[in-house]
JSON list of C-alpha atoms in Angstrom, two decimals:
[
{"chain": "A", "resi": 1, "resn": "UNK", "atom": "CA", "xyz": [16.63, 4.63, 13.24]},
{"chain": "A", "resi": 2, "resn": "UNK", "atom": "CA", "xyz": [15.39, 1.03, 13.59]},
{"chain": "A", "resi": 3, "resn": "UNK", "atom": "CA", "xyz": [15.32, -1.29, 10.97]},
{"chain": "A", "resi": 4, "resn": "UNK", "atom": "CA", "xyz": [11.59, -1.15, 11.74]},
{"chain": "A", "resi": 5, "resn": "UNK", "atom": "CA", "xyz": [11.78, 2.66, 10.55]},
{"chain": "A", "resi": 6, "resn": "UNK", "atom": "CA", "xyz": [12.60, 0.93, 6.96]},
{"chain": "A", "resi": 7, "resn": "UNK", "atom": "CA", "xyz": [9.99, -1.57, 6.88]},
{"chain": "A", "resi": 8, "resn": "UNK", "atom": "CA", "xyz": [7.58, 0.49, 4.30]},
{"chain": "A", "resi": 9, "resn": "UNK", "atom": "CA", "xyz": [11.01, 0.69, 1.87]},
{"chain": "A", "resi": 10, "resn": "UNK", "atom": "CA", "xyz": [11.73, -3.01, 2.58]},
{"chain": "A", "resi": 11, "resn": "UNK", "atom": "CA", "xyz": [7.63, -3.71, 0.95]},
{"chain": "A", "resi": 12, "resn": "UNK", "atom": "CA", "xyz": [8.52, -1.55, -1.82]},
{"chain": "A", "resi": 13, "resn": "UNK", "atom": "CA", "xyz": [11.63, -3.52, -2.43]},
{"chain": "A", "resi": 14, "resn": "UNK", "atom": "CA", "xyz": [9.79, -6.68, -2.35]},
{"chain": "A", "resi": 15, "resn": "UNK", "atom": "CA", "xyz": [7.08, -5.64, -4.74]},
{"chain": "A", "resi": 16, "resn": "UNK", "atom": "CA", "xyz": [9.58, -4.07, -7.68]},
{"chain": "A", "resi": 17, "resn": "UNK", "atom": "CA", "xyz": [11.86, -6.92, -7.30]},
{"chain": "A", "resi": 18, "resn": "UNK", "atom": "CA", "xyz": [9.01, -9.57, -7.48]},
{"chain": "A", "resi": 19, "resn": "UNK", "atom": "CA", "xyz": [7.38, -7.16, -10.27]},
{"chain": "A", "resi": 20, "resn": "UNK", "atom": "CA", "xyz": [10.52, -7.86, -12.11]},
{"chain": "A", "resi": 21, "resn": "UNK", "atom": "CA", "xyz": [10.81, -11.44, -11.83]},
{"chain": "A", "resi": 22, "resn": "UNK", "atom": "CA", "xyz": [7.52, -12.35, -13.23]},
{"chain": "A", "resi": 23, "resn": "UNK", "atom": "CA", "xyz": [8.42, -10.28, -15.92]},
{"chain": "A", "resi": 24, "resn": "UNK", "atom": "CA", "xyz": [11.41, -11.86, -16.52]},
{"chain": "A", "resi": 25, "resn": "UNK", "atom": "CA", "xyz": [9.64, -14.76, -16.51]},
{"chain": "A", "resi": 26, "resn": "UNK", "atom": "CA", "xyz": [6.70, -13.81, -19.44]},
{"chain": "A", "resi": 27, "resn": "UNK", "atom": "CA", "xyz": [9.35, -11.84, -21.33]},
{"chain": "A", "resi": 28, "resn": "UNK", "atom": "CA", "xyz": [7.70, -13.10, -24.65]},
{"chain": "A", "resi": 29, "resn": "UNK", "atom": "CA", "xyz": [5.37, -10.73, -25.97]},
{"chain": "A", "resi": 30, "resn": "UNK", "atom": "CA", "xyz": [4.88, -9.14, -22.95]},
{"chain": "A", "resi": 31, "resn": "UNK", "atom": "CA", "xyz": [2.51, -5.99, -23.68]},
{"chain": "A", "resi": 32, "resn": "UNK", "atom": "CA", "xyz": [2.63, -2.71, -21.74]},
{"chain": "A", "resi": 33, "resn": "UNK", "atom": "CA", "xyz": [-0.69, -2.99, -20.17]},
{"chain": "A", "resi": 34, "resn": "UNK", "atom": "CA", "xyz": [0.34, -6.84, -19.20]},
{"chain": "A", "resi": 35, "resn": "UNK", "atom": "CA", "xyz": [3.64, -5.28, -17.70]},
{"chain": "A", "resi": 36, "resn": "UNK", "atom": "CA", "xyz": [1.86, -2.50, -15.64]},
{"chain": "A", "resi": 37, "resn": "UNK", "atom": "CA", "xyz": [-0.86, -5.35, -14.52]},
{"chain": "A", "resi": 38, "resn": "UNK", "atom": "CA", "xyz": [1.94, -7.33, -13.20]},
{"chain": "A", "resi": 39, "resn": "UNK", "atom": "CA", "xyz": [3.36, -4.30, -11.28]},
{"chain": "A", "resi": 40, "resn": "UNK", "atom": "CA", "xyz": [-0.26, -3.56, -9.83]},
{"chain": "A", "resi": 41, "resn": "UNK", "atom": "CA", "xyz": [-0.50, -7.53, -8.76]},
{"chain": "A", "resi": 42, "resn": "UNK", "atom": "CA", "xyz": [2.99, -7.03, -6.60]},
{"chain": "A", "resi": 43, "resn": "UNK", "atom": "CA", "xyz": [2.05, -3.73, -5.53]},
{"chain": "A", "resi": 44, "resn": "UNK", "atom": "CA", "xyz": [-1.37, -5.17, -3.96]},
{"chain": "A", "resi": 45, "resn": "UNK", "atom": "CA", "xyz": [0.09, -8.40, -2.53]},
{"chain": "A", "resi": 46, "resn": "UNK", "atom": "CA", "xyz": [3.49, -6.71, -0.85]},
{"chain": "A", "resi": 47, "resn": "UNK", "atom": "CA", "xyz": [2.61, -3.42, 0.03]},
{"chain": "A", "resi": 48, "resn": "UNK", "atom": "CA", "xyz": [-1.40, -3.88, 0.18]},
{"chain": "A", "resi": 49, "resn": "UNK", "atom": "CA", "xyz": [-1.53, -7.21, 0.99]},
{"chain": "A", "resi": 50, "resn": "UNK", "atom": "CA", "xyz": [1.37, -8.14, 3.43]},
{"chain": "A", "resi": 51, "resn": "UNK", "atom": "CA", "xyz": [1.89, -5.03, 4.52]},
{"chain": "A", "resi": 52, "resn": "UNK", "atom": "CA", "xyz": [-2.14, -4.37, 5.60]},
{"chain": "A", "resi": 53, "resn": "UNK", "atom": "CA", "xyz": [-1.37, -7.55, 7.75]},
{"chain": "A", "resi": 54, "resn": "UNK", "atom": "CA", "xyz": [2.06, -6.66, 8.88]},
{"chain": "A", "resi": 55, "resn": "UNK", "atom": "CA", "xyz": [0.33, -3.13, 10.05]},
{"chain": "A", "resi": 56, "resn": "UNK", "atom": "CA", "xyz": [-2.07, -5.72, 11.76]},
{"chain": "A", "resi": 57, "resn": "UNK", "atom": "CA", "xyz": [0.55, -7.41, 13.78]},
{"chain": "A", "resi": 58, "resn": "UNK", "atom": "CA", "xyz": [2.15, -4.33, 14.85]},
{"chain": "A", "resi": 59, "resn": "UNK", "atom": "CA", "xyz": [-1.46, -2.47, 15.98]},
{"chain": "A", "resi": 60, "resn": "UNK", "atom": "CA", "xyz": [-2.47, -5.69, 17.89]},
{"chain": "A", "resi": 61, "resn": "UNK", "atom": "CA", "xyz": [0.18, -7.67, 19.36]},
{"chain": "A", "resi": 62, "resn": "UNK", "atom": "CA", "xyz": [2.68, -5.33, 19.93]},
{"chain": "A", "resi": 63, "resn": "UNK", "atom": "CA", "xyz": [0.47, -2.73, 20.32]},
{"chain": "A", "resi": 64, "resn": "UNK", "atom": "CA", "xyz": [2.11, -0.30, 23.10]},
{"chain": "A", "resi": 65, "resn": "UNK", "atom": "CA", "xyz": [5.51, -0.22, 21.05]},
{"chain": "A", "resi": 66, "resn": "UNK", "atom": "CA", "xyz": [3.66, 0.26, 17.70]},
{"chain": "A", "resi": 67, "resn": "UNK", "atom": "CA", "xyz": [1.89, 3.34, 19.69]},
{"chain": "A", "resi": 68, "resn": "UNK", "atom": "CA", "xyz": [5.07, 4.76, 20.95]},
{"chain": "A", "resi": 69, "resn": "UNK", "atom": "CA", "xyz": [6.86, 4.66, 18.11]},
{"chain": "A", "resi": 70, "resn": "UNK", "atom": "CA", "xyz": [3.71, 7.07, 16.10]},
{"chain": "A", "resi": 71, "resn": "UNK", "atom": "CA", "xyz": [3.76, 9.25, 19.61]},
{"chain": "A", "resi": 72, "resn": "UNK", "atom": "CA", "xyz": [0.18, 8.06, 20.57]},
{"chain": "A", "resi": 73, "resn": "UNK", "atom": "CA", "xyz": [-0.26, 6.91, 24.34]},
{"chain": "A", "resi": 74, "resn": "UNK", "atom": "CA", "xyz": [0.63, 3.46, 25.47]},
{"chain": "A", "resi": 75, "resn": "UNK", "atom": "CA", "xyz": [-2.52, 1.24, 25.84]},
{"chain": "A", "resi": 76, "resn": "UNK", "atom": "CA", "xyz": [-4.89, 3.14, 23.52]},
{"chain": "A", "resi": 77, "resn": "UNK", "atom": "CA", "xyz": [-8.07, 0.43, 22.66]},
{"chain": "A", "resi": 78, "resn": "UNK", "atom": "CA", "xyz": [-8.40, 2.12, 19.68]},
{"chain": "A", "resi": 79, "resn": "UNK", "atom": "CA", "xyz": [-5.42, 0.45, 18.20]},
{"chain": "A", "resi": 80, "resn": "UNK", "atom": "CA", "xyz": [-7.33, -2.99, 17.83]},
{"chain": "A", "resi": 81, "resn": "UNK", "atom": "CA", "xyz": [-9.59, -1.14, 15.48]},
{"chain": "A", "resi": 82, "resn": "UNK", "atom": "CA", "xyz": [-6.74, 0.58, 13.56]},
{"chain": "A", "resi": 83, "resn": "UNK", "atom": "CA", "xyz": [-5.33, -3.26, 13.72]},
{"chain": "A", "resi": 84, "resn": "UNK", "atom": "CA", "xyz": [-8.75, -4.95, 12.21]},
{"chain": "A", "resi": 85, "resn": "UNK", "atom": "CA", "xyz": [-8.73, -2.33, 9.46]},
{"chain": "A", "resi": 86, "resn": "UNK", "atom": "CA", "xyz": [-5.43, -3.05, 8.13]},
{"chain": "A", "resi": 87, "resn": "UNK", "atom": "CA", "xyz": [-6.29, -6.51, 8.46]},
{"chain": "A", "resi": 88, "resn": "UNK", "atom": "CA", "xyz": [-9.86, -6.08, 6.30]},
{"chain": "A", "resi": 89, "resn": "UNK", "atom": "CA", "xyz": [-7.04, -3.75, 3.66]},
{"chain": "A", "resi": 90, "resn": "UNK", "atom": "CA", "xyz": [-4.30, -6.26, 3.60]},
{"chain": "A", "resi": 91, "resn": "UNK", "atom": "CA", "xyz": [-6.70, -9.14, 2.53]},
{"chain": "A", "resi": 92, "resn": "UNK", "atom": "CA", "xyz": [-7.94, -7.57, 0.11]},
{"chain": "A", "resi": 93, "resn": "UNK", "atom": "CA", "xyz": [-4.40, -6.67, -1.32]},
{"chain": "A", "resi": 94, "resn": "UNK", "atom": "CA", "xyz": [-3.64, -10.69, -1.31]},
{"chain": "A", "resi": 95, "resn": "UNK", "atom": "CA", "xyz": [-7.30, -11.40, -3.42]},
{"chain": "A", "resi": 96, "resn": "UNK", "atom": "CA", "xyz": [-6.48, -8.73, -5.15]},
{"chain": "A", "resi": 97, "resn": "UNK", "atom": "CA", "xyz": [-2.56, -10.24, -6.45]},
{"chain": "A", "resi": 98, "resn": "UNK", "atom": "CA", "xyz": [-5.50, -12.62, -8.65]},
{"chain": "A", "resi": 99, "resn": "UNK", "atom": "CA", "xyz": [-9.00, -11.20, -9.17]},
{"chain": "A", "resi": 100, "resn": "UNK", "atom": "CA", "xyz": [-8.09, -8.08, -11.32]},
{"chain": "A", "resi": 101, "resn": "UNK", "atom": "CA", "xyz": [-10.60, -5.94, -12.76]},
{"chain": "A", "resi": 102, "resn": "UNK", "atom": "CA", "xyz": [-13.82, -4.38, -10.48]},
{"chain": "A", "resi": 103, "resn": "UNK", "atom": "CA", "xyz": [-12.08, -6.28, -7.16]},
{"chain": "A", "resi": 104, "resn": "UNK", "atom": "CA", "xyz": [-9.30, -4.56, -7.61]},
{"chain": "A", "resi": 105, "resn": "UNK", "atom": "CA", "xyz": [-11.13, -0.95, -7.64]},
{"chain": "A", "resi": 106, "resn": "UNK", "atom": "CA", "xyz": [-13.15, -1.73, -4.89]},
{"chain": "A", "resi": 107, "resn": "UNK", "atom": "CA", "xyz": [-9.59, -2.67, -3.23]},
{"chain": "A", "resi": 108, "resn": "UNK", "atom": "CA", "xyz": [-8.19, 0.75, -4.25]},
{"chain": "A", "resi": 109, "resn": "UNK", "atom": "CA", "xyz": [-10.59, 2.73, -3.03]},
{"chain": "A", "resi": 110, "resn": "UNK", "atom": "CA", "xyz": [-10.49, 0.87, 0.49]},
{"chain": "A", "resi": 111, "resn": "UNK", "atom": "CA", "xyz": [-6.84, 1.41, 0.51]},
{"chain": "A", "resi": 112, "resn": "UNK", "atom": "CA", "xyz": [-6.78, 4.77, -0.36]},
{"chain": "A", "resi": 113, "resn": "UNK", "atom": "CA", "xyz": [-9.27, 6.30, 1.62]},
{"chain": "A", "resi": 114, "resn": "UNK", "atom": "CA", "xyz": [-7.84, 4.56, 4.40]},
{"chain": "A", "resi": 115, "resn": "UNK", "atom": "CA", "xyz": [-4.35, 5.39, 4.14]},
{"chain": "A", "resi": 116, "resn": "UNK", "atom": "CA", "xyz": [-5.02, 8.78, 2.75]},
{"chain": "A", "resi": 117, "resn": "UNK", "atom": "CA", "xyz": [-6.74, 9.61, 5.92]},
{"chain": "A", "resi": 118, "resn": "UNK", "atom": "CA", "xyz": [-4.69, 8.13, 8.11]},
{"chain": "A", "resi": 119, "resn": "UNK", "atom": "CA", "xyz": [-1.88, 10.37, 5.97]},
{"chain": "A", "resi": 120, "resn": "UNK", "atom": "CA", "xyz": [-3.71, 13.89, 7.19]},
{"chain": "A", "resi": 121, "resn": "UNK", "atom": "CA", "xyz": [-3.78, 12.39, 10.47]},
{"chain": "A", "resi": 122, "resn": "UNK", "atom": "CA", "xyz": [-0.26, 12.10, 10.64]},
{"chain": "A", "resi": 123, "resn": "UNK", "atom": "CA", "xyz": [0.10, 15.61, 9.23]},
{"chain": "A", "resi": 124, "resn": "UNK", "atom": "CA", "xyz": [-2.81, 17.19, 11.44]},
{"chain": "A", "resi": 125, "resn": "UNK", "atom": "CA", "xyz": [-0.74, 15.41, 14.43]},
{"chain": "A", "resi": 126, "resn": "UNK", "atom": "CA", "xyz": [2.49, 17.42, 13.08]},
{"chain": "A", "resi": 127, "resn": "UNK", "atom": "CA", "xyz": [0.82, 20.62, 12.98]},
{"chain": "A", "resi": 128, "resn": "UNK", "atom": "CA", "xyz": [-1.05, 20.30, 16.08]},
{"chain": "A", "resi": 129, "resn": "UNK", "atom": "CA", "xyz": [0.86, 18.59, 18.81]},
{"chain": "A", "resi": 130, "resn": "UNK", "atom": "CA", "xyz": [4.55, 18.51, 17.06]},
{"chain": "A", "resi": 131, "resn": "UNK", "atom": "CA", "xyz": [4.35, 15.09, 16.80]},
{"chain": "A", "resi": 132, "resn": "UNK", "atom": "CA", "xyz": [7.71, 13.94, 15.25]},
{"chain": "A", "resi": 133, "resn": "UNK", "atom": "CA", "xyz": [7.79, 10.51, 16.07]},
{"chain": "A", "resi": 134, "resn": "UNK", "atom": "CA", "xyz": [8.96, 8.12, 13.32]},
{"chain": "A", "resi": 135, "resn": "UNK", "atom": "CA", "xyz": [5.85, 6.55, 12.35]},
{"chain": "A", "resi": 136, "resn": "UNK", "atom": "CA", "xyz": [4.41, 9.13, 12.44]},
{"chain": "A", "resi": 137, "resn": "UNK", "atom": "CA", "xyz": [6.58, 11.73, 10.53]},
{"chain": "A", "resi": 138, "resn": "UNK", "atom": "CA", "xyz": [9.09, 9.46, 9.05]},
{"chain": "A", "resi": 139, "resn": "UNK", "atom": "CA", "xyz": [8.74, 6.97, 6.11]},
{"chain": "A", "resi": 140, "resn": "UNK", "atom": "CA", "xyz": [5.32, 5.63, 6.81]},
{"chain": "A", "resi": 141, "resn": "UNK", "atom": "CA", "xyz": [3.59, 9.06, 6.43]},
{"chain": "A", "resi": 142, "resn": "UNK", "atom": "CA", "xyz": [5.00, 9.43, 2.82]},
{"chain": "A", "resi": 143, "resn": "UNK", "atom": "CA", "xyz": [3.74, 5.56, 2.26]},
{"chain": "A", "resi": 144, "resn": "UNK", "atom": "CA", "xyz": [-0.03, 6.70, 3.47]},
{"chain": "A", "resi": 145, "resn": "UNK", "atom": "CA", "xyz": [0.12, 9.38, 0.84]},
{"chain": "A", "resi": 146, "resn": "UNK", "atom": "CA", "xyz": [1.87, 8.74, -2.37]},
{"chain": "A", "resi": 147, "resn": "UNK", "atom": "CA", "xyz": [1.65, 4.68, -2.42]},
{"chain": "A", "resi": 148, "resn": "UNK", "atom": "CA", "xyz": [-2.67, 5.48, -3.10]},
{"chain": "A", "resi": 149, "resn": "UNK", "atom": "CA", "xyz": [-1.93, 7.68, -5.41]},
{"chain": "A", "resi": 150, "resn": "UNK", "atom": "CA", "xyz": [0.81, 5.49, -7.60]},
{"chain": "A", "resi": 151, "resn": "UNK", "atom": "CA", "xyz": [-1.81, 2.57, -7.45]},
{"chain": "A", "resi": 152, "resn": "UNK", "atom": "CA", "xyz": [-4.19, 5.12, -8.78]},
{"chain": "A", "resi": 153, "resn": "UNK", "atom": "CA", "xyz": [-1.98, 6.27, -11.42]},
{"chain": "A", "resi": 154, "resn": "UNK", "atom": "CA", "xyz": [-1.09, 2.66, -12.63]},
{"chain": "A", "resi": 155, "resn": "UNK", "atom": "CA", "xyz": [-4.32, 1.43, -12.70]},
{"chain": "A", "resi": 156, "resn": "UNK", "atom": "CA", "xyz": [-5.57, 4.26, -14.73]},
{"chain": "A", "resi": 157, "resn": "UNK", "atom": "CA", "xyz": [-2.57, 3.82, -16.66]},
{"chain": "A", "resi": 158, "resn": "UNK", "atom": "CA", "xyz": [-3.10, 0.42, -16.99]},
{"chain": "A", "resi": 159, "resn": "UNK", "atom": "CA", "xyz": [-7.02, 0.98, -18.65]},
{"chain": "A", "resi": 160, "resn": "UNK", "atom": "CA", "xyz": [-6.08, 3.49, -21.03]},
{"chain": "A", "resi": 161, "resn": "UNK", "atom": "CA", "xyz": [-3.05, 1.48, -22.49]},
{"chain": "A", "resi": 162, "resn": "UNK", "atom": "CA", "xyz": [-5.10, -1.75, -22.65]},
{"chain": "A", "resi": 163, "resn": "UNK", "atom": "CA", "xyz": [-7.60, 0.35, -24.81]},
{"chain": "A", "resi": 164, "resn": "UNK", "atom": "CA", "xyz": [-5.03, 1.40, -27.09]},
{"chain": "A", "resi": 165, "resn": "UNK", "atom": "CA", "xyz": [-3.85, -2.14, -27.25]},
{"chain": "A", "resi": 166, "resn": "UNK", "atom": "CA", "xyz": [-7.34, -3.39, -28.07]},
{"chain": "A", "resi": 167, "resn": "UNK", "atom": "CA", "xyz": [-8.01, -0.75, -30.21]},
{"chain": "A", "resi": 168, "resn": "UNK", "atom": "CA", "xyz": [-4.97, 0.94, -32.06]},
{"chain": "A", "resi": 169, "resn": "UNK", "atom": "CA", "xyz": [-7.28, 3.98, -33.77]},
{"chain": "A", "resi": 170, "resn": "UNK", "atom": "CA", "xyz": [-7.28, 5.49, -30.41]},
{"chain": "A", "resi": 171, "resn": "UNK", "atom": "CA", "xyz": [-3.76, 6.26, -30.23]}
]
């Protein structure tokens, strides 16, 4: 394996360890729902964000080694579009790192309908052809699938504590 093959863990690195520092930084009366905001604000500008336009890169401008290393056919057009997607996904991941609230939902569902999908792809590829290559059965195909659904998690996480927080009775 490439470090390439790691790039997805390297993101995830990125956003925990940046998630960390900013909360090192507003230790002082830090609430939860402030603490899982911050981790929602890395998660959308590393892995959303820079790693939508990273995705970009790879689909457009080094397209025939991004397609051989998913097991696709050199020279495949539709890899611009794939490209332009993650591009549209990864800028909303960097607005999203500011403009919380209803931007940030719209930028969930985006990301996880496109990365969910792409996730059976990978999987219907496995079944159907044997497709083992390591983007598309390796670490990327477990980033298309659980990475919507921990953004989903946190940000539903994230509304219910802030509730609490605004209104102790609830708890």
């Amino acid at each position: 394996m490439a470090l390439t093959d790691f790039t997805p863990l390297i993101f995830i690195i990125v956003a925990i360890v940046g998630t960390f520092a900013q909360m090192m930084k507003e230790n002082r009366g830090i609430t939860t729902s402030r603490r899982i905001e911050i981790l929602l604000s890395w998660i959308f500008l590393v892995i959303v964000g820079f790693g939508g336009i990273w995705a970009f890169i790879g689909h457009t401008f080094f397209a025939d080694r991004v397609a051989e290393s998913i097991g696709w056919p050199v020279g495949n057009p539709f890899q611009q579009e794939v490209g332009l997607a993650n591009l549209a996904i990864g800028v909303l991941g960097l607005l999203s790192f500011r403009m919380i609230g209803s931007f940030q939902v719209a930028t969930i569902i985006a990301y996880s309908i496109f990365m969910i999908g792409a996730g059976i792809g990978h999987i219907w590829q496995i079944i159907t052809t044997g497709n083992m290559a390591v983007n598309n059965a390796g670490p990327i195909l477990w980033m298309d699938l659980l990475v919507p659904l921990v953004i989903i998690m946190f940000y539903l996480l994230g509304q219910h504590v802030h509730r609490i927080e605004a209104n102790p009775s609830l708890k």
